[in-house]
């Protein structure tokens, strides 16, 4: 029986791991992929206090090393279910069931899909949700980025350094992104902004993306845009399915917690982007993780 299982090795999970294991708890982190979460697909982080602009994967690696330096372990696996059994919890993956006194959900969010016909089949054939991973495949080409938030603008600027032209498709006539990011974007000559346009259909040729059909948000009029790559950044969806049966998620899929990051199920905690909150940043994820890790350690001490 472990003291704490942390589901998700992003900044929230790694911070909780650091605090709890440093306080002497026996901690296991489970994740489906590489530790670091979205840090791994972020070119530069420039708003984490104490660090100048630093590549996301570099921070991910340092966080991972420091989180595991007090004896915690990490294993790979997709958590399918979490059960409350007597005074402890069972964490079920496809291969194994783990037991722990406390569980922390730090599963984060995933990129929202456009839900257009053939979108899934064309992933890797012109559709990508990660500019840092796939941008170099479109060197010197024309691509489209969908969305007007911080992610879309930052990824558009990243792609502009690789691609010939980046078409930024924004459904309203204003951005949602922070002003500092909008100001920076305005300096790029090869980013063409298409306000009041929405993606309607994906055009393909030989099983590869050939372009996008756009509609005018006001008139519904259609137009074609020839691009080799499409990068949707239209928001994020919470990864909370593993606690669906426990009734922990709200109508948007996020999980509520009190000030100690404890959910309404005693002994189950939540931290990071999957928590119901306003500001989703690396610094707020590490904040949640630290609070949860420290609080769980204090509960263990009282046992
Ligand atoms: P946001 O929800 O902030 O923005 C989503 C954008 O996509 C909006 O412009 C939205 O339009 C548009 N959109 C939504 N659905 C559709 C659709 N079906 N078709 C076309 N456009 C659509 O998501 P982000 O991923 O940009 O950011 C998520 C969070 O992460 C935010 O809190 C953000 O601040 C944060 N973040 C912070 C960064 C930083 O601080 N450097 C970097 C990246 C993200 P509309 O505005 O009309 O709703």
XYZ file of C-alpha atoms and ligand atoms in Angstrom:
351
model
C 0.000 0.000 0.000
C 1.466 3.328 -1.119
C 0.879 6.623 0.665
C 0.101 8.592 -2.489
C -0.509 7.874 -6.166
C -0.301 10.878 -8.478
C -2.040 10.477 -11.829
C -0.261 12.733 -14.334
C 3.361 13.877 -14.455
C 2.935 17.446 -15.638
C 4.039 20.460 -13.560
C 1.184 19.915 -11.033
C 1.883 16.206 -10.509
C 5.653 16.674 -10.349
C 5.358 19.503 -7.807
C 3.043 17.449 -5.596
C 5.490 14.568 -5.880
C 8.375 16.798 -4.815
C 6.539 18.122 -1.733
C 5.044 14.808 -0.620
C 8.128 12.649 -1.149
C 10.398 15.257 0.440
C 8.119 15.046 3.494
C 8.782 11.299 3.603
C 5.725 9.842 1.829
C 5.924 6.764 -0.352
C 4.820 8.218 -3.727
C 4.184 6.754 -7.179
C 3.468 8.870 -10.283
C 1.624 7.327 -13.234
C 1.523 8.855 -16.708
C 0.811 7.689 -20.254
C 3.706 9.638 -21.731
C 6.881 11.534 -21.009
C 7.002 13.514 -17.759
C 6.480 17.243 -18.126
C 3.039 17.301 -19.759
C 2.467 20.302 -21.989
C 5.937 21.665 -21.176
C 7.187 19.093 -23.678
C 5.300 20.709 -26.545
C 5.990 24.330 -25.617
C 8.845 26.024 -27.447
C 9.581 28.678 -24.806
C 8.250 29.438 -21.326
C 8.795 33.088 -20.454
C 6.327 33.614 -17.604
C 7.600 31.222 -14.949
C 9.054 33.356 -12.137
C 12.804 33.166 -11.747
C 13.478 31.796 -15.212
C 14.316 33.733 -18.343
C 12.743 32.408 -21.576
C 13.596 28.690 -21.456
C 12.565 25.793 -23.759
C 9.631 23.883 -22.217
C 11.274 20.424 -22.487
C 14.317 21.721 -20.552
C 12.090 22.783 -17.626
C 10.194 19.480 -17.882
C 13.380 17.475 -17.483
C 14.631 19.520 -14.511
C 11.240 19.308 -12.796
C 11.162 15.553 -13.338
C 14.689 15.065 -11.934
C 13.972 17.165 -8.879
C 10.558 15.518 -8.266
C 12.107 12.053 -8.204
C 15.154 13.008 -6.160
C 13.485 12.139 -2.816
C 12.712 8.500 -3.565
C 9.395 8.670 -5.486
C 8.918 6.316 -8.439
C 7.317 6.840 -11.831
C 5.590 4.193 -13.965
C 3.908 4.348 -17.370
C 0.261 3.458 -17.702
C -3.151 4.851 -18.563
C -5.409 5.113 -15.528
C -8.846 3.790 -16.467
C -10.640 3.982 -13.133
C -10.212 5.070 -9.526
C -12.198 3.295 -6.802
C -12.779 4.019 -3.146
C -12.354 0.780 -1.182
C -12.775 0.949 2.614
C -10.210 3.479 3.862
C -8.017 3.450 0.761
C -8.180 3.889 -3.040
C -7.579 1.566 -5.969
C -6.072 2.967 -9.127
C -6.781 0.748 -12.114
C -4.651 0.689 -15.274
C -4.912 -1.752 -18.180
C -2.065 -3.850 -16.735
C -2.276 -3.477 -12.976
C -4.289 -2.245 -10.000
C -2.403 -0.107 -7.481
C -3.452 0.730 -3.916
C -2.830 3.928 -1.993
C -4.192 5.856 0.938
C -4.431 9.079 -1.106
C -4.776 9.843 -4.829
C -4.036 13.093 -6.638
C -5.544 13.697 -10.091
C -3.201 15.888 -12.155
C -4.178 14.711 -15.621
C -4.351 18.133 -17.289
C -6.091 18.915 -20.547
C -5.834 17.928 -24.183
C -6.215 20.015 -27.337
C -9.793 20.370 -28.529
C -10.626 18.982 -31.959
C -12.452 20.924 -34.687
C -14.819 17.961 -35.218
C -14.684 18.284 -39.006
C -15.152 15.253 -41.280
C -11.874 13.335 -41.834
C -10.062 15.330 -39.113
C -8.972 12.206 -37.219
C -7.820 10.296 -40.289
C -5.702 13.233 -41.461
C -3.764 13.640 -38.221
C -0.126 13.161 -39.241
C -1.089 13.817 -42.880
C -1.361 17.577 -42.566
C -3.329 18.007 -39.345
C -1.315 18.544 -36.182
C -2.048 19.740 -32.648
C 1.639 20.370 -31.862
C 3.616 23.007 -33.739
C 6.851 22.255 -31.884
C 6.638 18.551 -32.790
C 5.463 18.805 -36.411
C 6.340 22.340 -37.584
C 9.611 21.274 -39.277
C 7.636 18.970 -41.654
C 6.166 22.144 -43.179
C 9.399 24.042 -43.793
C 8.867 26.660 -46.512
C 5.162 25.730 -46.922
C 1.901 27.571 -46.298
C 0.005 26.451 -43.198
C -3.105 27.509 -41.257
C -3.445 27.972 -37.502
C -7.010 28.005 -36.151
C -7.901 30.060 -33.057
C -7.399 33.477 -31.515
C -6.199 32.570 -28.000
C -2.702 32.577 -26.493
C -1.941 29.094 -27.818
C -2.915 29.884 -31.417
C -0.912 33.118 -31.517
C 2.173 31.653 -29.871
C 2.125 28.601 -32.128
C 1.551 30.812 -35.206
C 4.680 32.809 -34.329
C 6.662 29.632 -33.819
C 5.514 28.286 -37.204
C 6.264 31.627 -38.893
C 9.950 31.027 -38.213
C 9.800 27.784 -40.233
C 7.003 28.159 -42.797
C 6.682 30.528 -45.730
C 3.252 31.855 -44.686
C 1.027 31.206 -41.674
C -2.696 31.918 -42.106
C -4.293 32.648 -38.740
C -8.025 31.866 -38.796
C -10.001 33.704 -36.091
C -13.759 33.262 -35.790
C -14.472 36.716 -34.317
C -12.947 40.098 -35.234
C -10.915 40.195 -32.003
C -8.312 37.972 -30.412
C -8.757 36.295 -27.062
C -4.964 36.258 -26.517
C -3.125 38.543 -24.058
C -2.178 41.981 -25.394
C 1.570 41.369 -25.074
C 1.220 38.336 -27.354
C -0.953 40.248 -29.856
C 1.663 43.041 -29.985
C 4.397 40.547 -30.696
C 2.358 38.883 -33.444
C 1.836 42.206 -35.240
C 5.566 42.301 -36.051
C 5.435 39.188 -38.231
C 5.183 39.923 -41.979
C 4.430 36.315 -42.915
C 1.404 35.821 -40.639
C -1.820 36.640 -42.489
C -4.791 37.163 -40.168
C -8.241 36.096 -41.395
C -10.765 37.553 -38.926
C -14.397 36.354 -38.889
C -13.591 33.075 -40.557
C -14.397 29.563 -39.329
C -13.111 26.219 -40.601
C -15.910 24.404 -42.466
C -14.203 21.472 -44.234
C -10.779 19.995 -44.829
C -9.672 19.680 -48.466
C -7.517 16.672 -49.278
C -5.590 15.150 -52.151
C -3.961 11.689 -52.146
C -4.884 11.240 -48.489
C -3.068 14.432 -47.463
C -4.288 17.896 -46.490
C -4.558 20.235 -49.486
C -6.421 23.103 -47.860
C -9.345 24.356 -45.856
C -12.817 25.551 -46.753
C -13.621 28.563 -44.575
C -16.949 30.232 -43.913
C -17.513 33.886 -43.220
C -18.784 34.065 -39.598
C -21.408 36.682 -40.560
C -22.600 35.757 -44.042
C -21.796 32.040 -44.176
C -20.099 32.624 -47.548
C -17.477 29.962 -48.361
C -13.899 30.370 -49.592
C -10.990 27.983 -50.159
C -7.537 28.395 -48.645
C -4.734 26.196 -50.000
C -2.419 25.041 -47.194
C -0.315 21.948 -46.570
C -0.750 21.979 -42.798
C -3.573 22.763 -40.373
C -2.830 23.434 -36.684
C -6.021 23.806 -34.581
C -5.519 25.595 -31.231
C -9.140 26.240 -30.318
C -9.039 25.506 -26.619
C -8.520 22.622 -24.264
C -10.649 19.805 -22.873
C -10.072 18.301 -19.397
C -8.759 14.734 -19.121
C -11.037 13.633 -16.324
C -12.646 10.438 -17.571
C -10.943 8.268 -14.923
C -12.997 9.913 -12.152
C -16.288 10.100 -14.053
C -17.843 7.280 -11.988
C -16.969 9.021 -8.725
C -19.171 11.954 -9.725
C -16.358 14.461 -9.348
C -16.611 16.343 -12.632
C -18.701 19.409 -13.417
C -20.697 19.980 -16.617
C -17.533 21.069 -18.467
C -15.502 18.090 -17.283
C -13.389 19.942 -14.684
C -12.979 18.892 -11.036
C -13.817 21.127 -8.064
C -11.607 21.249 -4.986
C -11.330 23.082 -1.666
C -8.362 25.251 -0.681
C -6.298 22.138 0.133
C -7.033 20.775 -3.358
C -9.211 18.008 -1.866
C -12.275 16.993 -3.886
C -15.626 16.120 -2.368
C -14.406 12.513 -2.078
C -12.195 12.355 1.006
C -8.629 11.355 0.155
C -8.922 12.226 -3.549
C -7.201 15.443 -4.569
C -6.894 17.422 -7.801
C -4.211 19.812 -9.082
C -3.298 21.661 -12.252
C -5.239 22.349 -15.445
C -7.897 19.676 -14.797
C -9.021 21.553 -11.673
C -11.953 23.935 -12.029
C -10.220 27.339 -11.867
C -9.622 30.469 -13.910
C -5.917 30.774 -14.636
C -4.208 27.785 -16.243
C -0.458 28.350 -16.282
C 2.657 26.394 -15.327
C 2.965 28.521 -12.201
C -0.640 27.863 -11.089
C -0.181 24.136 -11.745
C 2.948 23.984 -9.569
C 1.081 26.032 -6.946
C -1.784 23.503 -6.828
C 0.665 20.607 -6.688
C 2.665 22.106 -3.822
C -0.471 22.777 -1.753
C -1.827 19.262 -2.335
C 1.523 17.544 -1.689
C 2.151 19.442 1.536
C -1.417 18.942 2.806
C -1.422 15.205 2.079
C 1.892 14.926 3.942
C 0.300 16.669 6.952
C -2.626 14.201 6.893
C -0.223 11.293 6.844
C 1.595 12.748 9.845
C -1.664 12.924 11.803
C -2.546 9.257 11.163
P -8.565 29.657 -25.387
O -9.823 29.046 -24.900
O -7.937 30.762 -24.625
O -8.794 30.198 -26.882
C -9.437 29.401 -27.843
C -9.550 30.174 -29.142
O -10.110 29.328 -30.140
C -10.454 31.396 -29.039
O -9.976 32.391 -29.907
C -11.794 30.839 -29.539
O -12.628 31.817 -30.114
C -11.324 29.893 -30.633
N -12.267 28.797 -30.876
C -12.883 27.996 -29.978
N -13.647 27.068 -30.597
C -13.506 27.296 -31.914
C -14.037 26.674 -33.076
N -14.860 25.626 -32.988
N -13.679 27.167 -34.282
C -12.845 28.220 -34.373
N -12.284 28.855 -33.321
C -12.625 28.396 -32.109
O -7.563 28.408 -25.576
P -5.943 28.347 -25.628
O -5.629 26.940 -25.949
O -5.383 29.410 -26.463
O -5.501 28.641 -24.113
C -5.958 27.795 -23.054
C -5.460 28.378 -21.720
O -4.056 28.294 -21.646
C -5.821 29.859 -21.575
O -6.139 30.083 -20.242
C -4.555 30.556 -21.977
O -4.418 31.851 -21.419
C -3.493 29.591 -21.459
N -2.242 29.746 -22.211
C -1.336 30.635 -21.728
C -0.146 30.873 -22.401
C 0.797 31.888 -21.848
O 0.514 32.482 -20.816
N 1.930 32.141 -22.481
C 0.186 30.146 -23.630
C -0.865 29.251 -24.078
C -2.025 29.079 -23.381
P -13.482 32.814 -29.183
O -12.495 33.784 -28.612
O -14.441 33.408 -30.159
O -14.144 31.967 -28.143
